[in-house]
Coordinates of C-alpha atoms in Angstrom, one line a residue:
X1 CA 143.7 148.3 252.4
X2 CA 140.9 150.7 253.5
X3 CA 140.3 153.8 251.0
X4 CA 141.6 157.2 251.5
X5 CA 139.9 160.0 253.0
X6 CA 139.9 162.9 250.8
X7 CA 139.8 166.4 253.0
X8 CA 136.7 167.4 252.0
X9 CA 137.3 171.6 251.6
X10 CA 134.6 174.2 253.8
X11 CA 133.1 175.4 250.8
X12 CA 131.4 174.6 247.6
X13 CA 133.6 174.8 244.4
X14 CA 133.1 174.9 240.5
X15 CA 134.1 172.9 237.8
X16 CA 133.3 171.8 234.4
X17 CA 133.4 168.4 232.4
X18 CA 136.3 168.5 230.7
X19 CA 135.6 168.9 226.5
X20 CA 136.0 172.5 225.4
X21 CA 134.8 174.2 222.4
X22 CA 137.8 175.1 219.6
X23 CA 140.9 174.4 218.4
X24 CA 143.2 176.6 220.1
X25 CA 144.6 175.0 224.0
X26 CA 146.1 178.6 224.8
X27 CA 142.8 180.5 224.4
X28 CA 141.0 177.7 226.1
X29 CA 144.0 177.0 228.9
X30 CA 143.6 181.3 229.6
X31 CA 139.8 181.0 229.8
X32 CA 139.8 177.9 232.0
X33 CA 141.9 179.2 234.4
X34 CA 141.2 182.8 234.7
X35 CA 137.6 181.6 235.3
X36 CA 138.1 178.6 237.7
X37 CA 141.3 180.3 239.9
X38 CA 141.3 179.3 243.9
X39 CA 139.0 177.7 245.2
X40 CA 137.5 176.6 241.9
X41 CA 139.2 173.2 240.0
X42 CA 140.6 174.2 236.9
X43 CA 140.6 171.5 234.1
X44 CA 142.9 170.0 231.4
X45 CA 140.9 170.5 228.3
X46 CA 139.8 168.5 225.7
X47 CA 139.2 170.0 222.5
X48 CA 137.4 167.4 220.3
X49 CA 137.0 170.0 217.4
X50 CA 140.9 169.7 216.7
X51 CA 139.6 165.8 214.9
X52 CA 141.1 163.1 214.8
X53 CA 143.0 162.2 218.5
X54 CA 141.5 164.6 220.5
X55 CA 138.2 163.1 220.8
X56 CA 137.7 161.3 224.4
X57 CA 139.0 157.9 223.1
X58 CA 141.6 158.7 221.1
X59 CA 143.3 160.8 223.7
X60 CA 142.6 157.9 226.5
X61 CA 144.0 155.4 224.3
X62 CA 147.1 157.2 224.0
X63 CA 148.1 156.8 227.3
X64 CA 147.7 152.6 227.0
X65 CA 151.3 150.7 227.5
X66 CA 151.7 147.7 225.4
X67 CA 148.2 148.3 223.8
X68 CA 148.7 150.3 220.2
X69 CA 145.4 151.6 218.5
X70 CA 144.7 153.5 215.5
X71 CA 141.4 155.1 213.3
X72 CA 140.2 152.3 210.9
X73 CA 136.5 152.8 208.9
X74 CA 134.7 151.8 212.2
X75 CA 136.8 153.7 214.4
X76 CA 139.7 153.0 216.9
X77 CA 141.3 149.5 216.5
X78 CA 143.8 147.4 218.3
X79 CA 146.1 147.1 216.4
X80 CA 150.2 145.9 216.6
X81 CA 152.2 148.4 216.5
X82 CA 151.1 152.6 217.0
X83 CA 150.2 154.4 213.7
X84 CA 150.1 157.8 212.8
X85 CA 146.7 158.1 214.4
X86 CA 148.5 157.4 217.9
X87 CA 151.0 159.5 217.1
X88 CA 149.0 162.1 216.7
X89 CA 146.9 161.8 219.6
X90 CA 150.0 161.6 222.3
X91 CA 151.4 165.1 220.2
X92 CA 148.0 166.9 221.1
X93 CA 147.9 165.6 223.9
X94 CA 151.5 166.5 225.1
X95 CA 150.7 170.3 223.4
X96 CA 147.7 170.5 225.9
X97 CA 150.4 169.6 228.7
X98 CA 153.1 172.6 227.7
X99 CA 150.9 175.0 227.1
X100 CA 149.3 174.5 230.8
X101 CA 153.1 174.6 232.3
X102 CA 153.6 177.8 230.4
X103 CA 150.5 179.5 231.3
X104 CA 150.7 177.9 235.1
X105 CA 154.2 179.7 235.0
X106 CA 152.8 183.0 234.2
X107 CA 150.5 183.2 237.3
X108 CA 150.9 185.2 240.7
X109 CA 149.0 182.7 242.3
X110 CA 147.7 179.1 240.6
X111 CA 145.0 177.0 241.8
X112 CA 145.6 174.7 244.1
X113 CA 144.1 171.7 242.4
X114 CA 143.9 170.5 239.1
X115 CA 141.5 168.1 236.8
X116 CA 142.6 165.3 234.7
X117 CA 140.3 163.6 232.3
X118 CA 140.1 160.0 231.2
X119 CA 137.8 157.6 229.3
X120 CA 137.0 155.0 231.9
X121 CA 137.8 151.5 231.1
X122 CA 134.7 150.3 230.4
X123 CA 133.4 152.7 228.2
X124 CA 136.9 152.7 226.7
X125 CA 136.8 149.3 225.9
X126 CA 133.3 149.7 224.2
X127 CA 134.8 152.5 222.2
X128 CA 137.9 150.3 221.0
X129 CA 137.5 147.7 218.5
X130 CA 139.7 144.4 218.0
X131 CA 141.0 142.8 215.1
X132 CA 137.6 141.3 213.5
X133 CA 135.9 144.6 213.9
X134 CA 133.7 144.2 217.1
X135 CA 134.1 146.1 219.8
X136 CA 136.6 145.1 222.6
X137 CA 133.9 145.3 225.5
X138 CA 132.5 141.8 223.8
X139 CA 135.8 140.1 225.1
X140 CA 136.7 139.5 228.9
X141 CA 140.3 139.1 228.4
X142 CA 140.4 142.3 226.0
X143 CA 138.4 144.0 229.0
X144 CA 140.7 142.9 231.5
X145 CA 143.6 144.2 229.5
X146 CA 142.7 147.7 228.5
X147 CA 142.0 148.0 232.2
X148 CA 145.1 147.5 233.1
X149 CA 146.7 149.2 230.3
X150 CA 145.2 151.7 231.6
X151 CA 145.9 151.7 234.9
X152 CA 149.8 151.4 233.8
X153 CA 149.5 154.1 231.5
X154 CA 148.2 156.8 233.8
X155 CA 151.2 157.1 236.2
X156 CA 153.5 158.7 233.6
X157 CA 150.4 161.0 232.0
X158 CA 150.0 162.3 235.8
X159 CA 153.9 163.2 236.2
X160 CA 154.0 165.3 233.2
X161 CA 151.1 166.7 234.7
X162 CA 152.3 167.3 238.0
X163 CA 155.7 168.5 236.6
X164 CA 153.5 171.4 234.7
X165 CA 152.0 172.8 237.8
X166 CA 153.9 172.3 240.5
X167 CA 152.4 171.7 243.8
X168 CA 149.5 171.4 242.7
X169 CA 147.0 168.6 243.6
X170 CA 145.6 166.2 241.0
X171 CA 141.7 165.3 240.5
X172 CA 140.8 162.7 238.0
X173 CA 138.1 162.4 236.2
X174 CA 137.0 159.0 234.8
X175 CA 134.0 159.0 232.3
X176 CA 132.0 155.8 232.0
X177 CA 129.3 157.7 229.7
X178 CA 128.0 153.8 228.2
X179 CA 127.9 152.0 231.8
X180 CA 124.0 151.9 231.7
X181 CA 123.9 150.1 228.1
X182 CA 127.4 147.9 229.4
X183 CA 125.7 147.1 232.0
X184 CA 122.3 146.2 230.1
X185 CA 123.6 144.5 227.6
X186 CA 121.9 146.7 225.5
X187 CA 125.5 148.0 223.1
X188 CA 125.0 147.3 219.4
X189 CA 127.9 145.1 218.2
X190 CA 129.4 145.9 214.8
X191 CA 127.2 144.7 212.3
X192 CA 124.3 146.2 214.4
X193 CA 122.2 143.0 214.6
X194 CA 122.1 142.1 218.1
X195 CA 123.9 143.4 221.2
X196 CA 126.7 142.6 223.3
X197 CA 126.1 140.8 226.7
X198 CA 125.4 142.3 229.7
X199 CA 129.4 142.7 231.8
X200 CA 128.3 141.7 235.3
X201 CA 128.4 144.3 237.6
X202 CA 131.2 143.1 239.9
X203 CA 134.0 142.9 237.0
X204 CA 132.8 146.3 236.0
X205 CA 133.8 147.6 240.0
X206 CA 136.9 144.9 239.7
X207 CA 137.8 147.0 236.8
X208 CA 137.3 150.6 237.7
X209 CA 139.2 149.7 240.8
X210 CA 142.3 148.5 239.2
X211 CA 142.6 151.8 237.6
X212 CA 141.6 153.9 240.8
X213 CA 144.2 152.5 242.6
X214 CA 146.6 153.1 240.0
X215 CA 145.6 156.9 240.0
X216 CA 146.4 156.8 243.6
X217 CA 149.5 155.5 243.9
X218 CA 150.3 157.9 241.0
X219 CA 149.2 160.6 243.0
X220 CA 145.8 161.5 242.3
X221 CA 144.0 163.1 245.9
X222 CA 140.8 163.0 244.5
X223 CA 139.0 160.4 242.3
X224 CA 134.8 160.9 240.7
X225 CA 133.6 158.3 238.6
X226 CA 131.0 160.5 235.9
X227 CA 127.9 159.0 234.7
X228 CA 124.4 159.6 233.2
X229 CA 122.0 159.9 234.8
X230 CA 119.5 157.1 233.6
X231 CA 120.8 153.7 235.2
X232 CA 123.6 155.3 237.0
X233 CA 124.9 152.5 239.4
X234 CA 126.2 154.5 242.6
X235 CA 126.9 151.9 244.3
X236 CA 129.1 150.1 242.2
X237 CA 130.7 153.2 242.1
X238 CA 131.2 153.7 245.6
X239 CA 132.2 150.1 246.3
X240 CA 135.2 150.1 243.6
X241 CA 136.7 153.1 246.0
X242 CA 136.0 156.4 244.4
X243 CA 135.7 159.5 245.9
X244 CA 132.7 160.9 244.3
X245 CA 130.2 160.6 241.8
X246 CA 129.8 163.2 239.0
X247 CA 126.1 163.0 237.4
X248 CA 123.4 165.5 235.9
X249 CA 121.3 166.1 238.3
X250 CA 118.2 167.1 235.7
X251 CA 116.1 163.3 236.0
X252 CA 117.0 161.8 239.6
X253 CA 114.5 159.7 240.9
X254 CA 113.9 160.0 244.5
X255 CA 116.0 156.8 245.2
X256 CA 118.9 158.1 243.6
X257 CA 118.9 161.0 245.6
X258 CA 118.8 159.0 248.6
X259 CA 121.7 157.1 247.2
X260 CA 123.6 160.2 246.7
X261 CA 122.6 161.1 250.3
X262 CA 124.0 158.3 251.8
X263 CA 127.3 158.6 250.4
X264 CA 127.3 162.2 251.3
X265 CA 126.7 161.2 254.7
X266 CA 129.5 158.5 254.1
X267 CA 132.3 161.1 253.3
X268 CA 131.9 161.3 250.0
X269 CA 131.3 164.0 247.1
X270 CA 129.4 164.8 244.9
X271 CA 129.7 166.4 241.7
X272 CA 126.7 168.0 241.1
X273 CA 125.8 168.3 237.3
X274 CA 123.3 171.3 237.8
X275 CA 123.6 173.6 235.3
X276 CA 122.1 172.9 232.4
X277 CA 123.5 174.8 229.3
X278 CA 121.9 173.6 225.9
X279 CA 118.2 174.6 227.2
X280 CA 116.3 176.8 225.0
X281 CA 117.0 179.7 227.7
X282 CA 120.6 180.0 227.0
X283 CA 122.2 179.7 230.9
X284 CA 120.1 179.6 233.8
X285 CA 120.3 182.1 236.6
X286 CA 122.5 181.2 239.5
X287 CA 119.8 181.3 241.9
X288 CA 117.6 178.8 239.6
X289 CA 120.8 176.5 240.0
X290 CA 121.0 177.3 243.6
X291 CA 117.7 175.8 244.1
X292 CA 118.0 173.2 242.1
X293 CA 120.5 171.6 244.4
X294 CA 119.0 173.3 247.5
X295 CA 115.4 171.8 247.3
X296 CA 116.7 168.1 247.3
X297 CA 119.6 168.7 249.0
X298 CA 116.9 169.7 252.1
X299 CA 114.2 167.1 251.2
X300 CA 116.4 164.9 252.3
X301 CA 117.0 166.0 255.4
X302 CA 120.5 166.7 254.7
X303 CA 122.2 169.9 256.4
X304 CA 123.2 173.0 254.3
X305 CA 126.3 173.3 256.5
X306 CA 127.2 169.9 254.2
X307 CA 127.1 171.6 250.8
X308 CA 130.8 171.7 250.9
X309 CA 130.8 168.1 249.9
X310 CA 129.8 169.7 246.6
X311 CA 131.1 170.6 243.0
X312 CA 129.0 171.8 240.7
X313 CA 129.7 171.6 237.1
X314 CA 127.4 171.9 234.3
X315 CA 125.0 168.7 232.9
X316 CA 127.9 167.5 230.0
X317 CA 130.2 169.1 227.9
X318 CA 130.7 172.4 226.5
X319 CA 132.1 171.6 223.1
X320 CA 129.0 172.1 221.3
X321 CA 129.0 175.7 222.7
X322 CA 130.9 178.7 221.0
X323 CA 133.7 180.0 223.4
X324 CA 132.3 182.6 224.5
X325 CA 129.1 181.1 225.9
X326 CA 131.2 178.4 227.5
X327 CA 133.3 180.8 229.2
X328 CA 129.6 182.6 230.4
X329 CA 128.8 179.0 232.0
X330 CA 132.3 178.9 233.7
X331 CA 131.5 182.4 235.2
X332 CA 127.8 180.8 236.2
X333 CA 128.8 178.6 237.8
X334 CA 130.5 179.9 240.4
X335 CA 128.2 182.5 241.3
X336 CA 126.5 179.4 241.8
X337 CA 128.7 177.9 244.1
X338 CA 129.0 181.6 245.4
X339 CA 125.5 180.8 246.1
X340 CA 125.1 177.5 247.9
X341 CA 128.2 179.2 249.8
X342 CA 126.2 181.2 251.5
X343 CA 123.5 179.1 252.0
X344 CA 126.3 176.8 253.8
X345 CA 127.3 179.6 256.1
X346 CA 123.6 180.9 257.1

C-alpha cells in the first residue's frame, strides 16, 4: 500500500522536542499552548524532572501491551507482571492527558494539530533490559516484540489523546536518539566490556515501519522520525514510510543536506532543529536562525517558496532549561518561522 500524502500547510510552523523543564503539567500545558496556538504544533509534554516514569523510557514503556517493565539497579527491566514503577508511569502519564483536555476546554480557539511523543523502538529496546540484565536490543526476538508491543500499544494512547482535544489532528514524534551507535554496533552491553552487534539496517526500517503504520491506522496525519545528527540514516528513514525527519541542523555535512533536499523535493518535511539553546549566548536572534536555514536551504538550489515543508524546533530538549528561558525559546522560534515566512512569500 503506497504511503500517505500528508498536506503539506503554506507556511512555515514552530515546534519544540517534546521534554520540558519542571514538575508542574498545568504551568507547562499553559506555556506550551499559549506560545505555540494556530498555526504553530503544540506538544504533549514530558517533564523528566518529576523522576522516576516520566523520563522518555519509562513513559514509552507504559504504553507496551503484554510487555510489563519496571526500575531495577540498571534501569528498566522486562519483567512478568507491571510494578509500581509502571504504575506510576501510566498515572503521570494519564495526569499529562487530563490536564491537556482541561486546559484545551478552556480555549476560544485550540490549535489545530497536536504532538505526541514516543521512544522509538529501537532506541527503546536499547533502553529496556531483559531478565539477565543486558539490554533487550542484543536479542532479535526481544526487538521484534517491543516493536510490536509498541505498535499495539499506541492506538489506545492516541484515543485518549484525541478524546482530549477534539478535532484536532495528531503528529507523532518517534525518537531514535541511539540509531547511530544501534546501527554501529558500537552500544556498551551491561557489564561494559564489549558492545552489542551491529542491528542491520533493513530490520531497523522493518521495525520502525511496523509502528508507523500502527500510528496511522490509529490516526496519526503526520509522522517524523528524530535523530542526531552524526550518522543520521535518512534514508532508512524515508524508506520505512515517515513523513519527515527531525534533526539538529548545527553539523550537516553537505551530503546530508542533499539528502534532506531530495526528500523535500520528494514531499516530505523537514523538521528543522535550528535553534540552538544551550550556547554560551543564551538564545540566538531570529534572524541568525533565519539564516541558518536560509543559506543551505538556497545552496541547494531549493526554492524559498518551499520553506513551508518546514518546522523548526530547537537542537534537543528544553529540560535542562529553567521555565522561563524555555518559554523565551518557544517565543523564538516562531519569530523565526515568522521569519522564513516571509522569506517564502517574497
Amino acid at each position: 500500500m503506497p504511503d500517505a500524502k500528508i498536506q503539506l500547510p503554506a507556511q512555515v510552523t514552530a515546534t519544540a522536542l517534546g521534554p520540558w523543564p519542571g514538575q508542574d503539567p498545568l504551568e507547562a500545558t499553559r506555556i506550551i499552548r499559549g506560545e505555540l496556538g494556530s498555526p504553530h504544533l503544540p506538544f504533549l509534554a514530558e517533564l523528566p524532572d518529576r523522576g522516576v516514569g516520566a523520563d522518555a523510557i519509562g513513559r514509552t514503556a507504559s504504553l507496551l501491551v503484554d510487555l510489563a517493565v519496571d526500575v531495577q539497579p540498571h534501569g528498566w527491566r522486562i519483567v512478568d507482571r507491571p510494578g509500581r514503577d509502571m504504575v506510576r508511569a501510566r498515572s503521570a502519564l494519564s495526569t499529562d492527558i487530563n490536564v491537556l483536555a482541561d486546559i484545551a476546554g478552556e480555549e476560544d480557539s485550540a490549535a489545530g494539530e497536536l504532538k505526541v511523543q514516543l521512544r522509538g523502538p529501537l532506541s527503546l529496546a536499547a533502553g529496556l533490559h531483559l531478565h539477565n540484565g543486558e539490554r533487550a536490543l542484543i536479542d532479535h526476538g526481544a526487538r521484534r516484540d517491543i516493536a510490536a508491543s509498541l505498535a499495539a500499544g499506541v492506538g489506545a494512547h492516541l484515543a485518549k489523546v484525541a478524546a482530549a482535544v477534539p478535532g484536532a489532528r495528531l503528529v507523532v514524534q518517534l525518537d531514535e536518539p541511539d540509531i547511530a551507535p544501534v546501527l554501529a554496533g558500537t552500544i556498551p552491553t551491561s557489564s561494559g566490556y564489549r558492545t552489542l552487534r551491529s542491528v542491520p539496517g533493513q530490520e531497523v526500517q522493518e521495525l520502525w515501519h511496523v509502528v508507523i503504520d500502527a500510528l496511522r491506522e490509529a490516526g496519526a496525519v503526520e509522522v517524523a522520525i528524530a535523530v542526531p545528527e552524526i550518522e543520521a540514516p535518512f534514508e532508512r528513514i524515508l524508506s520505512a514510510g515517515a513523513d519527515g525527519i527531525a534533526v539538529p541542523l548545527r553539523a550537516l555535512t553537505t551530503r546530508q543536506w542533499e539528502q534532506l533536499a531530495e526528500a523535500v523535493e520528494a514531499g516530505k518535511r523537514l523538521w528543522a532543529g535550528a535553534l540552538q539553546a544551550d550556547g554560551p549566548g543564551g538564545v540566538p536572534k531570529a534572524s541568525d536562525v533565519v539564516e541558518s536555514v536560509r543559506r543551505p536551504w538556497q545552496q541547494l538550489g531549493l526554492p524559498l517558496a518551499g520553506l513551508g515543508t518546514v518546522r523548526v524546533t530547537p537542537s534537543g530538549g528544553l529540560e535542562n532549561q529553567s521555565p522561563a528561558a524555555a518559554t523565551e525559546v518557544l517565543t523564538r522560534l516562531t519569530q523565526v518561522a515568522d521569519g522564513l515566512n516571509q522569506l517564502a512569500l517574497g
